[in-house]
Amino acid sequence: TTTTITTCVTTSDSASTGGGLFVRDSTFAVQGAAFVDNEAAVGAAITYESGPTFDAVSTMSGVHIEGTPPNTSSVDFASDIDWSCDPGQWSPLTGIVEGDFEGCAKSCDAGTVGTGASHRTSTCGEPCRIGHFCPAGTVEPVPCPAGYYMPMTGAGSLDECIPCSPGSYQSRAGRASCVDCPAGTYAELPRATSCDDCPPGSYCPWQAGNPRGSRGTVKPS
C-alpha cells in the first residue's frame, strides 16, 4: 500500500528518529508538502529506510524543505525515490541530500541544460549549445554577448565566452564565430561589435587591426 501525503506542512518535528516522515517496508507519494525546521535528534526530515520489495519505488513532487539544522540530512533515502524536480534540477534514486531546497536538492552541472523533471545524473538533459553558456541549474542557455563567440558546446560561464580578436567583430549575441573586418575597415580592440572605416590617408587590408601607411584607403572590391 502506498501512503499519499498531499499539500501539508510539518513544522518543528521533534520525533526522536526520522523527523517529519519515517518510512520502513512501505511506499509513499509526497505531493506539494513542506517539511520545516526539523528538530529530530536522529535522522533526516524525511527518512526512507526500505520499501516492501527490492524494486518498490516511492515518489516526491513539489517538496519544500526548510530549516534543516547544520550537519543534519534533509532526506535520507536508502530505497528508491522517483523525484519530480523543478527545471534545472536533478536527483539520484537513492542517497542523502542536505540543506534547504524546493523541488530537488541538486542543480544541473554548469555547462548543461535541465530539459525535464526526472534527471538522474548531474549532466541532466544536454550540453549547453554553441554560442551560449550555462551556469549551474540552467533551463534556458544564455547567449554570449555581442563582441564574443563560443564555437563549442558545454560552456559553463560568461568567462568561457571568447572575445573577438582585433581585425574581427560580432554584432550579434549567441554566435559561434566572429566576422573578419572587410578591406577598407578595421577593428583595433578586442570584443568589437563593428568595424570602423579606414581613415583618410591610410589603407586597411582585410582583417585589419590598425590603419596602415599612407597609400590611401583601400576600399572593398
GROMACS .gro file of C-alpha atoms in nm:
model
  221
    1THR     CA    1   0.000   0.000   0.000
    2THR     CA    2   0.123   0.348  -0.088
    3THR     CA    3   0.055   0.632   0.154
    4THR     CA    4  -0.015   0.966  -0.020
    5ILE     CA    5   0.078   1.293   0.152
    6THR     CA    6  -0.060   1.597  -0.029
    7THR     CA    7  -0.040   1.973   0.037
    8CYS     CA    8   0.053   1.971   0.402
    9VAL     CA    9   0.317   2.121   0.630
   10THR     CA   10   0.506   1.950   0.911
   11THR     CA   11   0.683   2.202   1.135
   12SER     CA   12   0.940   2.170   1.417
   13ASP     CA   13   0.901   1.792   1.437
   14SER     CA   14   1.085   1.675   1.750
   15ALA     CA   15   1.047   1.300   1.700
   16SER     CA   16   1.341   1.107   1.838
   17THR     CA   17   1.411   0.949   1.499
   18GLY     CA   18   1.313   1.032   1.146
   19GLY     CA   19   1.192   1.392   1.158
   20GLY     CA   20   0.871   1.466   0.971
   21LEU     CA   21   0.844   1.137   0.778
   22PHE     CA   22   0.994   0.796   0.852
   23VAL     CA   23   0.909   0.504   0.622
   24ARG     CA   24   1.007   0.138   0.655
   25ASP     CA   25   0.877  -0.156   0.447
   26SER     CA   26   0.628   0.063   0.262
   27THR     CA   27   0.599   0.315  -0.019
   28PHE     CA   28   0.472   0.672  -0.022
   29ALA     CA   29   0.383   0.958  -0.253
   30VAL     CA   30   0.455   1.312  -0.133
   31GLN     CA   31   0.294   1.589  -0.339
   32GLY     CA   32   0.326   1.959  -0.257
   33ALA     CA   33   0.425   1.909   0.108
   34ALA     CA   34   0.661   2.120   0.321
   35PHE     CA   35   0.896   1.999   0.593
   36VAL     CA   36   1.009   2.294   0.805
   37ASP     CA   37   1.253   2.321   1.100
   38ASN     CA   38   1.319   1.953   1.159
   39GLU     CA   39   1.425   1.906   1.523
   40ALA     CA   40   1.459   1.528   1.534
   41ALA     CA   41   1.758   1.418   1.739
   42VAL     CA   42   1.842   1.145   1.486
   43GLY     CA   43   1.759   1.123   1.119
   44ALA     CA   44   1.657   1.346   0.834
   45ALA     CA   45   1.338   1.545   0.782
   46ILE     CA   46   1.242   1.256   0.551
   47THR     CA   47   1.390   0.910   0.608
   48TYR     CA   48   1.305   0.628   0.366
   49GLU     CA   49   1.464   0.318   0.512
   50SER     CA   50   1.310   0.045   0.296
   51GLY     CA   51   1.026  -0.042   0.063
   52PRO     CA   52   0.811  -0.353   0.079
   53THR     CA   53   1.006  -0.515  -0.207
   54PHE     CA   54   1.350  -0.459  -0.359
   55ASP     CA   55   1.201  -0.291  -0.667
   56ALA     CA   56   0.946  -0.073  -0.486
   57VAL     CA   57   0.961   0.299  -0.576
   58SER     CA   58   0.816   0.594  -0.385
   59THR     CA   59   0.756   0.935  -0.542
   60MET     CA   60   0.804   1.300  -0.443
   61SER     CA   61   0.698   1.618  -0.624
   62GLY     CA   62   0.665   1.982  -0.524
   63VAL     CA   63   0.856   1.924  -0.198
   64HIS     CA   64   0.977   2.215   0.016
   65ILE     CA   65   1.249   2.158   0.277
   66GLU     CA   66   1.345   2.445   0.507
   67GLY     CA   67   1.533   2.498   0.833
   68THR     CA   68   1.730   2.173   0.845
   69PRO     CA   69   1.991   2.203   1.124
   70PRO     CA   70   2.364   2.203   1.036
   71ASN     CA   71   2.522   1.859   0.991
   72THR     CA   72   2.176   1.704   0.954
   73SER     CA   73   2.041   1.544   0.637
   74SER     CA   74   1.729   1.678   0.472
   75VAL     CA   75   1.636   1.350   0.303
   76ASP     CA   76   1.798   1.010   0.367
   77PHE     CA   77   1.671   0.753   0.118
   78ALA     CA   78   1.822   0.405   0.106
   79SER     CA   79   1.534   0.289  -0.115
   80ASP     CA   80   1.434   0.435  -0.449
   81ILE     CA   81   1.251   0.767  -0.468
   82ASP     CA   82   1.136   0.886  -0.811
   83TRP     CA   83   1.163   1.264  -0.771
   84SER     CA   84   0.980   1.514  -0.990
   85CYS     CA   85   1.227   1.804  -0.998
   86ASP     CA   86   1.190   2.168  -1.087
   87PRO     CA   87   1.355   2.271  -1.416
   88GLY     CA   88   1.735   2.279  -1.391
   89GLN     CA   89   1.748   2.022  -1.108
   90TRP     CA   90   1.825   1.653  -1.069
   91SER     CA   91   1.816   1.381  -0.804
   92PRO     CA   92   1.957   1.029  -0.777
   93LEU     CA   93   1.717   0.746  -0.700
   94THR     CA   94   1.889   0.680  -0.366
   95GLY     CA   95   2.125   0.882  -0.146
   96ILE     CA   96   2.145   1.155   0.113
   97VAL     CA   97   2.078   1.523   0.048
   98GLU     CA   98   2.132   1.822   0.274
   99GLY     CA   99   2.021   2.183   0.303
  100ASP     CA  100   1.706   2.374   0.216
  101PHE     CA  101   1.553   2.328  -0.127
  102GLU     CA  102   1.239   2.341  -0.338
  103GLY     CA  103   1.173   2.053  -0.578
  104CYS     CA  104   1.505   1.867  -0.572
  105ALA     CA  105   1.825   1.943  -0.383
  106LYS     CA  106   2.077   1.927  -0.666
  107SER     CA  107   2.130   2.168  -0.957
  108CYS     CA  108   2.232   2.053  -1.303
  109ASP     CA  109   2.604   2.096  -1.368
  110ALA     CA  110   2.738   2.415  -1.523
  111GLY     CA  111   2.771   2.360  -1.897
  112THR     CA  112   2.449   2.155  -1.916
  113VAL     CA  113   2.078   2.226  -1.957
  114GLY     CA  114   1.795   2.082  -1.748
  115THR     CA  115   1.534   1.981  -2.002
  116GLY     CA  116   1.295   1.772  -1.791
  117ALA     CA  117   1.166   1.686  -1.443
  118SER     CA  118   1.326   1.344  -1.396
  119HIS     CA  119   1.702   1.382  -1.449
  120ARG     CA  120   1.903   1.124  -1.252
  121THR     CA  121   2.258   1.248  -1.316
  122SER     CA  122   2.424   1.588  -1.280
  123THR     CA  123   2.472   1.629  -1.656
  124CYS     CA  124   2.092   1.644  -1.690
  125GLY     CA  125   1.945   1.679  -2.038
  126GLU     CA  126   2.208   1.802  -2.286
  127PRO     CA  127   2.525   2.011  -2.317
  128CYS     CA  128   2.493   2.388  -2.340
  129ARG     CA  129   2.462   2.480  -2.706
  130ILE     CA  130   2.716   2.657  -2.928
  131GLY     CA  131   2.726   3.036  -2.890
  132HIS     CA  132   2.589   3.019  -2.535
  133PHE     CA  133   2.689   2.949  -2.174
  134CYS     CA  134   2.501   2.768  -1.898
  135PRO     CA  135   2.567   2.826  -1.524
  136ALA     CA  136   2.462   2.554  -1.280
  137GLY     CA  137   2.086   2.500  -1.283
  138THR     CA  138   2.032   2.642  -1.631
  139VAL     CA  139   1.698   2.587  -1.800
  140GLU     CA  140   1.749   2.825  -2.094
  141PRO     CA  141   2.107   2.878  -2.226
  142VAL     CA  142   2.242   3.235  -2.200
  143PRO     CA  143   2.387   3.381  -2.523
  144CYS     CA  144   2.744   3.504  -2.525
  145PRO     CA  145   2.718   3.882  -2.574
  146ALA     CA  146   2.797   4.072  -2.892
  147GLY     CA  147   3.174   4.102  -2.934
  148TYR     CA  148   3.222   3.742  -2.813
  149TYR     CA  149   3.173   3.394  -2.955
  150MET     CA  150   3.164   3.031  -2.841
  151PRO     CA  151   3.245   2.764  -3.101
  152MET     CA  152   3.187   2.460  -2.876
  153THR     CA  153   2.909   2.309  -2.667
  154GLY     CA  154   2.933   2.286  -2.288
  155ALA     CA  155   3.039   2.638  -2.180
  156GLY     CA  156   2.954   2.694  -1.814
  157SER     CA  157   3.009   3.067  -1.757
  158LEU     CA  158   3.042   3.407  -1.923
  159ASP     CA  159   3.419   3.384  -1.864
  160GLU     CA  160   3.431   3.100  -2.118
  161CYS     CA  161   3.291   3.316  -2.400
  162ILE     CA  162   3.581   3.413  -2.630
  163PRO     CA  163   3.634   3.779  -2.725
  164CYS     CA  164   3.667   3.863  -3.092
  165SER     CA  165   4.029   3.938  -3.187
  166PRO     CA  166   4.139   4.273  -3.334
  167GLY     CA  167   4.051   4.273  -3.702
  168SER     CA  168   3.722   4.095  -3.642
  169TYR     CA  169   3.383   4.171  -3.487
  170GLN     CA  170   3.049   4.019  -3.390
  171SER     CA  171   2.741   4.240  -3.382
  172ARG     CA  172   2.504   3.970  -3.258
  173ALA     CA  173   2.479   3.770  -2.936
  174GLY     CA  174   2.488   3.391  -2.925
  175ARG     CA  175   2.721   3.336  -3.220
  176ALA     CA  176   2.966   3.052  -3.290
  177SER     CA  177   3.233   3.272  -3.453
  178CYS     CA  178   3.340   3.630  -3.524
  179VAL     CA  179   3.336   3.804  -3.863
  180ASP     CA  180   3.654   3.936  -4.025
  181CYS     CA  181   3.663   4.308  -4.098
  182PRO     CA  182   3.649   4.357  -4.476
  183ALA     CA  183   3.911   4.557  -4.668
  184GLY     CA  184   3.864   4.928  -4.612
  185THR     CA  185   3.771   4.882  -4.246
  186TYR     CA  186   3.946   4.789  -3.920
  187ALA     CA  187   3.883   4.691  -3.556
  188GLU     CA  188   4.166   4.794  -3.328
  189LEU     CA  189   4.046   4.645  -2.997
  190PRO     CA  190   3.919   4.301  -2.897
  191ARG     CA  191   3.545   4.246  -2.834
  192ALA     CA  192   3.448   4.472  -3.125
  193THR     CA  193   3.083   4.477  -3.228
  194SER     CA  194   3.153   4.655  -3.558
  195CYS     CA  195   3.444   4.764  -3.778
  196ASP     CA  196   3.541   5.128  -3.833
  197ASP     CA  197   3.601   5.288  -4.172
  198CYS     CA  198   3.965   5.327  -4.260
  199PRO     CA  199   4.064   5.694  -4.203
  200PRO     CA  200   4.174   5.916  -4.494
  201GLY     CA  201   4.542   5.883  -4.580
  202SER     CA  202   4.564   5.521  -4.455
  203TYR     CA  203   4.488   5.182  -4.601
  204CYS     CA  204   4.320   4.885  -4.434
  205PRO     CA  205   4.353   4.537  -4.582
  206TRP     CA  206   4.117   4.253  -4.499
  207GLN     CA  207   4.114   4.166  -4.125
  208ALA     CA  208   4.299   4.484  -4.027
  209GLY     CA  209   4.354   4.561  -3.661
  210ASN     CA  210   4.501   4.906  -3.736
  211PRO     CA  211   4.507   5.150  -4.026
  212ARG     CA  212   4.836   5.129  -4.212
  213GLY     CA  213   5.073   5.355  -4.402
  214SER     CA  214   4.969   5.647  -4.619
  215ARG     CA  215   4.878   5.488  -4.950
  216GLY     CA  216   4.517   5.593  -4.931
  217THR     CA  217   4.217   5.398  -4.819
  218VAL     CA  218   4.165   5.055  -4.967
  219LYS     CA  219   3.800   5.012  -5.047
  220PRO     CA  220   3.631   4.672  -5.071
  221SER     CA  221   3.633   4.533  -5.425
   0.00000   0.00000   0.00000
